[in-house]
Amino acid sequence: MKKQIVLLPGDGIGTEVIHSAKEVLKVIAEEFNHTFEFETHDIGGSAVDLHGTPLPQATVDACKKADAVLLGAVGGPKWDQLPSHLRPERGLLGIRKELDLFANLRPVKSFKNLLHASPLKESVVSGSDLLIVRELTGGLYFGTPSERVNGGEAVVDTLAYTRKEIERIVDKGFQAAQTRRGHLTSVDKANVLESSKMWREVVEEKKAQYPDVKVEHVLVDAAAMKLITNPSQFDVIVTENLFGDILSDEASVLTGSLGMLPSASLREDGVGLYEPVHGSAPDIAGKGIANPVAMILSTALMLRYSFQMEKEASLIEEAVQAVLDSGYQTADLQIPNGRKVGTVEMTHRIIDYIVTQNASKCIMGCYA
Ligand code: IPM
Ligand code: MG
């Protein structure tokens, strides 16, 4: 298969982890006979420095033509004082909106030799395996007006959703639950917000179309509490943009390292942008110690969701698991008796596993 992939390294450690993703993809292409064509473009603070905007038109145009986009990270203290339209985050929000990436999938799964590093007791976090399906192009992030009013003495942000916008993300939530353990938790604030009342209505209407999924409604404050008291009760959580932003950060620390978590942002037709949940980590940028795993796992999600390459995606995930099980780890991890390696060695260990494992599968496949 031939695919066009746009790489958006962005800022901080983004450059290093995108490099790892590209290395892994080159090997996957060789092993499985695919052609991946790469184009690199600017976004975030580095785009502000080079082009005076966090989202240059050339980046938007290239992403619109691509089959999928991989993004490293955006942001850093260097750009914190800029006016809001020039902040690196604007680049990220802009590309999500331009590509209509309304469905953000954030899987959170614990790795067994990292459980002890979780802020929660091992007994509480053990067995957690959940997926947050966050609405990504509506709600408070994009509602207008969003401005200072009354001569700067008051301020307004707008939480707006169309029924259609709610329906399409709720469908994604149900569909995700169907492919997992069949349990959907819809998170809202229906005891206060009108938008949440419509959200709950839509979930109730959709239920009949997915009889194999068990649905539960949970208020967002209670959901935040349940996530840390009993995270393993969740399978799929579907929620609006801001609630999903907050809950996904909360969920991301359950596993003991933010450096492990991938995400996918999808459009209806499967085109997607894939990025680690972690940020640009400016304090360690350029030191060669960043954890490339979240980026590499995001690459696996790209292969699965945008290219339907399930075998390739699973092999990458298996490789990451195997390398961690052997005790290799980057500076952010605390595997007992593990061996610390840098970004490049971690990536090469994962690649080595892919190559040897794929070769042995081929031999078994050929002579079986
Ligand atoms: C995320 C981030 C972004 C968001 C920021 C960087 C704009 O927190 O992807 O969760 O709020 O969506
Ligand atoms: Mg966030």
Short mmCIF file of C-alpha atoms and ligand atoms in Angstrom, two decimals:
data_model
loop_
_atom_site.label_atom_id
_atom_site.label_comp_id
_atom_site.label_asym_id
_atom_site.label_seq_id
_atom_site.Cartn_x
_atom_site.Cartn_y
_atom_site.Cartn_z
CA MET A 1 0.00 0.00 0.00
CA LYS A 2 1.18 3.52 -0.77
CA LYS A 3 0.48 6.28 1.74
CA GLN A 4 1.34 9.95 2.10
CA ILE A 5 2.19 10.94 5.66
CA VAL A 6 2.74 14.49 6.87
CA LEU A 7 5.12 14.83 9.82
CA LEU A 8 4.63 17.82 12.12
CA PRO A 9 7.47 17.67 14.68
CA GLY A 10 6.44 20.97 16.33
CA ASP A 11 8.39 22.03 19.42
CA GLY A 12 10.63 20.66 22.17
CA ILE A 13 10.98 16.88 22.17
CA GLY A 14 8.55 16.73 19.22
CA THR A 15 11.47 16.62 16.79
CA GLU A 16 13.15 13.68 18.53
CA VAL A 17 10.04 11.55 18.91
CA ILE A 18 8.87 12.22 15.34
CA HIS A 19 12.26 10.99 14.18
CA SER A 20 11.66 7.74 16.10
CA ALA A 21 8.22 7.35 14.51
CA LYS A 22 9.70 7.79 11.04
CA GLU A 23 12.40 5.18 11.72
CA VAL A 24 9.77 2.70 12.86
CA LEU A 25 7.59 3.40 9.82
CA LYS A 26 10.52 2.94 7.43
CA VAL A 27 11.07 -0.52 8.88
CA ILE A 28 7.36 -1.37 8.77
CA ALA A 29 7.31 -0.31 5.10
CA GLU A 30 10.23 -2.62 4.31
CA GLU A 31 8.92 -5.55 6.30
CA PHE A 32 5.38 -5.41 4.94
CA ASN A 33 5.99 -4.09 1.44
CA HIS A 34 4.38 -0.70 1.79
CA THR A 35 5.46 2.68 0.46
CA PHE A 36 5.25 5.52 2.93
CA GLU A 37 6.04 8.98 1.58
CA PHE A 38 6.91 11.63 4.15
CA GLU A 39 6.66 15.40 4.04
CA THR A 40 7.68 17.49 7.05
CA HIS A 41 5.96 20.78 7.90
CA ASP A 42 6.02 23.42 10.62
CA ILE A 43 3.52 23.95 13.41
CA GLY A 44 3.45 25.57 16.85
CA GLY A 45 6.14 27.80 18.30
CA SER A 46 8.76 26.82 15.74
CA ALA A 47 6.33 27.86 12.99
CA VAL A 48 5.83 31.21 14.75
CA ASP A 49 9.61 31.71 14.72
CA LEU A 50 9.94 30.77 11.06
CA HIS A 51 6.73 32.07 9.50
CA GLY A 52 5.10 34.39 12.04
CA THR A 53 2.12 32.08 12.56
CA PRO A 54 1.60 28.83 14.52
CA LEU A 55 -0.24 27.28 11.56
CA PRO A 56 1.19 28.24 8.15
CA GLN A 57 -1.09 27.75 5.15
CA ALA A 58 1.47 25.37 3.59
CA THR A 59 1.05 23.09 6.61
CA VAL A 60 -2.74 23.12 6.32
CA ASP A 61 -2.58 22.43 2.57
CA ALA A 62 -0.14 19.53 3.00
CA CYS A 63 -2.22 17.97 5.79
CA LYS A 64 -5.39 18.21 3.70
CA LYS A 65 -3.72 16.24 0.91
CA ALA A 66 -2.20 13.59 3.18
CA ASP A 67 -3.58 10.18 4.15
CA ALA A 68 -2.56 10.81 7.75
CA VAL A 69 -0.66 13.25 9.93
CA LEU A 70 1.79 12.55 12.77
CA LEU A 71 2.36 15.34 15.26
CA GLY A 72 5.10 15.53 17.90
CA ALA A 73 4.17 18.27 20.37
CA VAL A 74 3.65 22.02 20.50
CA GLY A 75 4.39 24.73 23.06
CA GLY A 76 7.08 25.93 25.40
CA PRO A 77 7.91 28.84 27.72
CA LYS A 78 9.58 30.71 24.87
CA TRP A 79 6.17 31.47 23.38
CA ASP A 80 4.10 31.81 26.58
CA GLN A 81 3.92 35.59 26.48
CA LEU A 82 2.66 35.85 22.90
CA PRO A 83 -0.86 37.15 22.25
CA SER A 84 -3.39 34.31 22.15
CA HIS A 85 -3.70 34.13 18.32
CA LEU A 86 0.05 33.46 18.09
CA ARG A 87 0.33 30.85 20.82
CA PRO A 88 1.62 27.43 19.68
CA GLU A 89 -1.59 25.73 20.93
CA ARG A 90 -3.49 27.72 18.30
CA GLY A 91 -1.66 25.69 15.67
CA LEU A 92 -2.93 22.46 17.16
CA LEU A 93 -6.49 23.69 17.61
CA GLY A 94 -6.43 25.14 14.09
CA ILE A 95 -5.32 21.93 12.40
CA ARG A 96 -7.93 19.90 14.32
CA LYS A 97 -10.63 22.26 13.09
CA GLU A 98 -9.30 22.56 9.51
CA LEU A 99 -9.24 18.78 9.13
CA ASP A 100 -12.57 18.33 10.99
CA LEU A 101 -10.97 15.87 13.41
CA PHE A 102 -13.96 15.63 15.72
CA ALA A 103 -13.22 12.30 17.38
CA ASN A 104 -10.30 12.13 19.77
CA LEU A 105 -9.45 8.64 21.01
CA ARG A 106 -7.21 8.37 24.06
CA PRO A 107 -6.58 4.83 25.24
CA VAL A 108 -5.21 4.39 28.76
CA LYS A 109 -3.83 1.00 29.60
CA SER A 110 -1.52 0.11 32.43
CA PHE A 111 1.83 -1.59 31.74
CA LYS A 112 2.41 -4.17 34.43
CA ASN A 113 6.01 -3.30 35.32
CA LEU A 114 5.12 0.38 35.67
CA LEU A 115 2.16 -0.04 38.00
CA HIS A 116 4.22 0.76 41.08
CA ALA A 117 4.95 4.23 39.61
CA SER A 118 1.27 5.14 39.55
CA PRO A 119 0.17 7.72 42.13
CA LEU A 120 -2.58 5.24 43.03
CA LYS A 121 -2.16 1.97 44.89
CA GLU A 122 -1.28 -0.89 42.59
CA SER A 123 -4.38 -2.74 43.75
CA VAL A 124 -6.58 0.18 42.61
CA VAL A 125 -5.00 0.78 39.22
CA SER A 126 -4.27 -2.80 38.27
CA GLY A 127 -6.37 -4.03 35.34
CA SER A 128 -7.32 -0.53 34.16
CA ASP A 129 -7.91 -0.45 30.44
CA LEU A 130 -10.08 2.39 29.25
CA LEU A 131 -10.63 4.55 26.21
CA ILE A 132 -11.65 8.19 26.33
CA VAL A 133 -13.57 9.33 23.26
CA ARG A 134 -13.44 13.11 23.42
CA GLU A 135 -15.31 15.51 21.13
CA LEU A 136 -12.58 17.68 19.66
CA THR A 137 -13.91 20.42 17.40
CA GLY A 138 -16.80 21.96 19.31
CA GLY A 139 -17.84 23.18 22.74
CA LEU A 140 -16.09 25.89 24.70
CA TYR A 141 -12.92 25.61 22.65
CA PHE A 142 -14.52 26.94 19.50
CA GLY A 143 -17.75 28.70 20.52
CA THR A 144 -18.17 32.38 19.72
CA PRO A 145 -18.23 34.91 21.18
CA SER A 146 -15.13 34.24 23.23
CA GLU A 147 -13.93 37.66 24.32
CA ARG A 148 -13.64 40.43 26.88
CA VAL A 149 -16.75 42.59 26.97
CA ASN A 150 -17.95 45.71 28.81
CA GLY A 151 -14.69 47.53 28.27
CA GLY A 152 -12.71 44.63 29.65
CA GLU A 153 -14.75 44.34 32.87
CA ALA A 154 -16.46 41.09 31.89
CA VAL A 155 -15.68 38.07 29.80
CA VAL A 156 -17.63 35.51 27.81
CA ASP A 157 -16.87 32.03 26.41
CA THR A 158 -19.52 30.09 24.54
CA LEU A 159 -20.38 26.40 24.85
CA ALA A 160 -22.23 25.52 21.66
CA TYR A 161 -23.03 22.18 20.00
CA THR A 162 -25.33 21.20 17.19
CA ARG A 163 -27.33 17.99 17.62
CA LYS A 164 -25.43 16.58 14.65
CA GLU A 165 -22.06 17.25 16.28
CA ILE A 166 -23.22 15.40 19.39
CA GLU A 167 -24.67 12.52 17.38
CA ARG A 168 -21.50 11.82 15.43
CA ILE A 169 -19.25 11.65 18.51
CA VAL A 170 -21.78 9.61 20.48
CA ASP A 171 -21.86 7.14 17.56
CA LYS A 172 -18.05 6.87 17.78
CA GLY A 173 -18.37 6.13 21.50
CA PHE A 174 -20.90 3.36 20.93
CA GLN A 175 -18.87 1.88 18.07
CA ALA A 176 -15.70 1.88 20.16
CA ALA A 177 -17.55 0.12 22.98
CA GLN A 178 -18.73 -2.54 20.52
CA THR A 179 -15.15 -3.40 19.63
CA ARG A 180 -14.12 -3.53 23.32
CA ARG A 181 -16.00 -4.75 26.41
CA GLY A 182 -19.39 -3.31 25.43
CA HIS A 183 -19.66 -0.72 28.19
CA LEU A 184 -20.14 2.99 27.47
CA THR A 185 -20.01 5.72 30.11
CA SER A 186 -21.39 9.00 28.85
CA VAL A 187 -20.04 11.89 30.90
CA ASP A 188 -21.94 15.18 31.13
CA LYS A 189 -23.17 17.85 33.53
CA ALA A 190 -26.87 17.39 32.78
CA ASN A 191 -27.88 18.60 36.24
CA VAL A 192 -26.72 22.10 35.25
CA LEU A 193 -25.90 22.61 31.56
CA GLU A 194 -28.37 22.77 28.70
CA SER A 195 -25.74 21.38 26.31
CA SER A 196 -25.38 18.35 28.57
CA LYS A 197 -29.14 17.81 28.62
CA MET A 198 -29.11 17.56 24.83
CA TRP A 199 -26.03 15.31 25.04
CA ARG A 200 -27.86 12.92 27.38
CA GLU A 201 -30.95 12.99 25.15
CA VAL A 202 -28.87 11.99 22.12
CA VAL A 203 -27.19 9.13 24.01
CA GLU A 204 -30.63 7.86 25.10
CA GLU A 205 -31.92 8.05 21.50
CA LYS A 206 -28.88 6.24 20.09
CA LYS A 207 -29.07 3.39 22.62
CA ALA A 208 -31.57 1.43 20.53
CA GLN A 209 -29.13 1.26 17.60
CA TYR A 210 -26.51 -0.42 19.77
CA PRO A 211 -28.37 -3.05 21.83
CA ASP A 212 -25.11 -4.88 22.57
CA VAL A 213 -23.70 -1.88 24.47
CA LYS A 214 -24.52 -1.20 28.12
CA VAL A 215 -24.81 2.56 28.73
CA GLU A 216 -24.39 4.54 31.88
CA HIS A 217 -24.61 8.32 32.44
CA VAL A 218 -22.19 9.83 34.93
CA LEU A 219 -21.87 13.50 35.90
CA VAL A 220 -18.42 14.87 35.18
CA ASP A 221 -17.54 15.61 38.81
CA ALA A 222 -18.47 12.07 39.83
CA ALA A 223 -16.55 10.70 36.84
CA ALA A 224 -13.42 12.55 37.98
CA MET A 225 -13.79 10.91 41.38
CA LYS A 226 -14.50 7.42 40.06
CA LEU A 227 -11.46 7.61 37.78
CA ILE A 228 -9.17 7.67 40.77
CA THR A 229 -11.17 5.48 43.14
CA ASN A 230 -12.03 2.67 40.75
CA PRO A 231 -10.56 3.20 37.27
CA SER A 232 -11.01 -0.39 36.17
CA GLN A 233 -14.81 0.04 36.14
CA PHE A 234 -14.50 2.04 32.91
CA ASP A 235 -14.38 0.69 29.38
CA VAL A 236 -15.24 3.56 26.99
CA ILE A 237 -15.95 7.11 28.18
CA VAL A 238 -17.57 9.48 25.69
CA THR A 239 -17.69 13.17 26.50
CA GLU A 240 -17.57 16.73 25.20
CA ASN A 241 -14.40 18.67 24.47
CA LEU A 242 -13.44 20.35 27.75
CA PHE A 243 -14.60 17.52 30.01
CA GLY A 244 -12.58 15.14 27.83
CA ASP A 245 -9.51 17.35 28.03
CA ILE A 246 -9.59 17.36 31.83
CA LEU A 247 -10.52 13.70 32.33
CA SER A 248 -7.93 12.49 29.84
CA ASP A 249 -5.13 14.26 31.73
CA GLU A 250 -6.41 12.76 34.96
CA ALA A 251 -6.60 9.29 33.41
CA SER A 252 -3.20 9.61 31.79
CA VAL A 253 -1.29 9.58 35.07
CA LEU A 254 -3.00 6.41 36.30
CA THR A 255 -0.57 4.27 34.39
CA GLY A 256 2.62 5.64 35.92
CA SER A 257 3.90 7.46 32.89
CA LEU A 258 2.52 10.05 30.56
CA GLY A 259 5.32 9.10 28.17
CA MET A 260 3.43 5.95 27.18
CA LEU A 261 0.11 7.29 25.96
CA PRO A 262 -0.86 7.69 22.31
CA SER A 263 -3.88 9.43 20.81
CA ALA A 264 -5.80 9.53 17.55
CA SER A 265 -7.93 12.39 16.24
CA LEU A 266 -10.21 11.23 13.47
CA ARG A 267 -12.46 12.57 10.77
CA GLU A 268 -15.51 10.64 9.57
CA ASP A 269 -13.66 9.20 6.53
CA GLY A 270 -10.76 7.83 8.62
CA VAL A 271 -8.20 10.53 7.89
CA GLY A 272 -6.50 11.21 11.16
CA LEU A 273 -3.90 13.08 13.14
CA TYR A 274 -1.91 11.05 15.64
CA GLU A 275 0.04 12.48 18.54
CA PRO A 276 1.37 11.54 21.96
CA VAL A 277 -0.68 12.75 24.92
CA HIS A 278 2.46 14.23 26.50
CA GLY A 279 3.62 17.76 25.75
CA SER A 280 6.80 19.26 24.34
CA ALA A 281 8.84 18.82 27.58
CA PRO A 282 11.16 21.79 26.84
CA ASP A 283 13.31 20.97 29.90
CA ILE A 284 14.62 17.78 28.30
CA ALA A 285 14.42 18.77 24.62
CA GLY A 286 17.52 18.02 22.56
CA LYS A 287 19.09 15.83 25.25
CA GLY A 288 18.28 12.54 23.57
CA ILE A 289 16.45 11.20 26.60
CA ALA A 290 12.79 11.70 25.61
CA ASN A 291 10.54 8.65 25.74
CA PRO A 292 9.52 7.83 22.15
CA VAL A 293 6.93 5.20 23.16
CA ALA A 294 3.80 7.40 23.10
CA MET A 295 4.76 8.63 19.61
CA ILE A 296 5.53 5.13 18.40
CA LEU A 297 2.22 3.83 19.79
CA SER A 298 0.47 6.77 18.08
CA THR A 299 2.04 5.53 14.85
CA ALA A 300 0.50 2.12 15.53
CA LEU A 301 -2.89 3.80 15.93
CA MET A 302 -2.36 5.51 12.55
CA LEU A 303 -1.67 2.18 10.88
CA ARG A 304 -4.78 0.68 12.49
CA TYR A 305 -7.35 3.48 12.11
CA SER A 306 -6.30 5.31 8.94
CA PHE A 307 -4.66 2.50 6.94
CA GLN A 308 -6.43 -0.63 8.27
CA MET A 309 -3.00 -2.26 8.80
CA GLU A 310 -3.93 -4.25 11.89
CA LYS A 311 -1.04 -6.74 11.67
CA GLU A 312 1.52 -3.97 11.47
CA ALA A 313 -0.10 -1.99 14.29
CA SER A 314 -0.25 -5.01 16.61
CA LEU A 315 3.37 -5.87 15.91
CA ILE A 316 4.48 -2.39 16.99
CA GLU A 317 2.41 -2.67 20.18
CA GLU A 318 3.82 -6.11 20.86
CA ALA A 319 7.35 -4.76 20.30
CA VAL A 320 6.86 -1.93 22.80
CA GLN A 321 5.51 -4.35 25.38
CA ALA A 322 8.39 -6.78 24.83
CA VAL A 323 11.08 -4.08 25.11
CA LEU A 324 9.56 -2.79 28.36
CA ASP A 325 9.23 -6.35 29.67
CA SER A 326 12.96 -6.80 29.03
CA GLY A 327 13.56 -3.83 31.35
CA TYR A 328 14.65 -1.20 28.84
CA GLN A 329 13.36 2.20 29.80
CA THR A 330 13.84 5.92 29.23
CA ALA A 331 14.65 8.39 32.03
CA ASP A 332 10.97 9.06 32.85
CA LEU A 333 10.20 5.43 33.72
CA GLN A 334 10.90 3.51 36.91
CA ILE A 335 11.06 -0.14 36.02
CA PRO A 336 12.72 -1.96 38.94
CA ASN A 337 16.19 -3.24 37.92
CA GLY A 338 15.59 -1.81 34.47
CA ARG A 339 18.26 -0.43 32.16
CA LYS A 340 18.09 3.25 31.23
CA VAL A 341 18.49 4.00 27.55
CA GLY A 342 18.07 7.14 25.43
CA THR A 343 15.51 7.92 22.73
CA VAL A 344 17.56 6.40 19.92
CA GLU A 345 18.39 3.13 21.69
CA MET A 346 14.79 2.69 22.87
CA THR A 347 13.63 3.16 19.27
CA HIS A 348 16.23 0.71 17.95
CA ARG A 349 15.26 -1.93 20.53
CA ILE A 350 11.66 -1.65 19.34
CA ILE A 351 12.73 -1.83 15.69
CA ASP A 352 14.96 -4.87 16.36
CA TYR A 353 12.04 -6.70 17.90
CA ILE A 354 9.83 -5.85 14.89
CA VAL A 355 12.41 -7.14 12.42
CA THR A 356 13.27 -10.37 14.24
CA GLN A 357 9.71 -11.16 15.18
CA ASN A 358 8.42 -10.51 11.68
CA ALA A 359 11.16 -12.68 10.18
CA SER A 360 10.30 -15.57 12.46
CA LYS A 361 6.60 -15.16 11.67
CA CYS A 362 7.41 -15.26 7.97
CA ILE A 363 9.48 -18.40 8.30
CA MET A 364 6.74 -20.07 10.29
CA GLY A 365 4.21 -18.78 7.78
CA CYS A 366 6.28 -20.02 4.84
CA TYR A 367 7.01 -23.52 6.12
CA ALA A 368 3.92 -24.23 8.17
C1 IPM B 1 -4.70 18.34 24.62
C2 IPM B 1 -4.09 19.66 24.99
C3 IPM B 1 -4.68 20.74 24.11
C4 IPM B 1 -6.17 20.79 24.38
C5 IPM B 1 -4.03 22.12 24.29
C6 IPM B 1 -2.54 22.07 24.04
C7 IPM B 1 -4.68 23.16 23.43
O1 IPM B 1 -4.27 19.93 26.34
O2 IPM B 1 -4.51 17.90 23.47
O3 IPM B 1 -5.37 17.74 25.47
O4 IPM B 1 -6.61 21.43 25.36
O5 IPM B 1 -6.92 20.16 23.63
MG MG B 2 -5.18 18.36 27.39
#
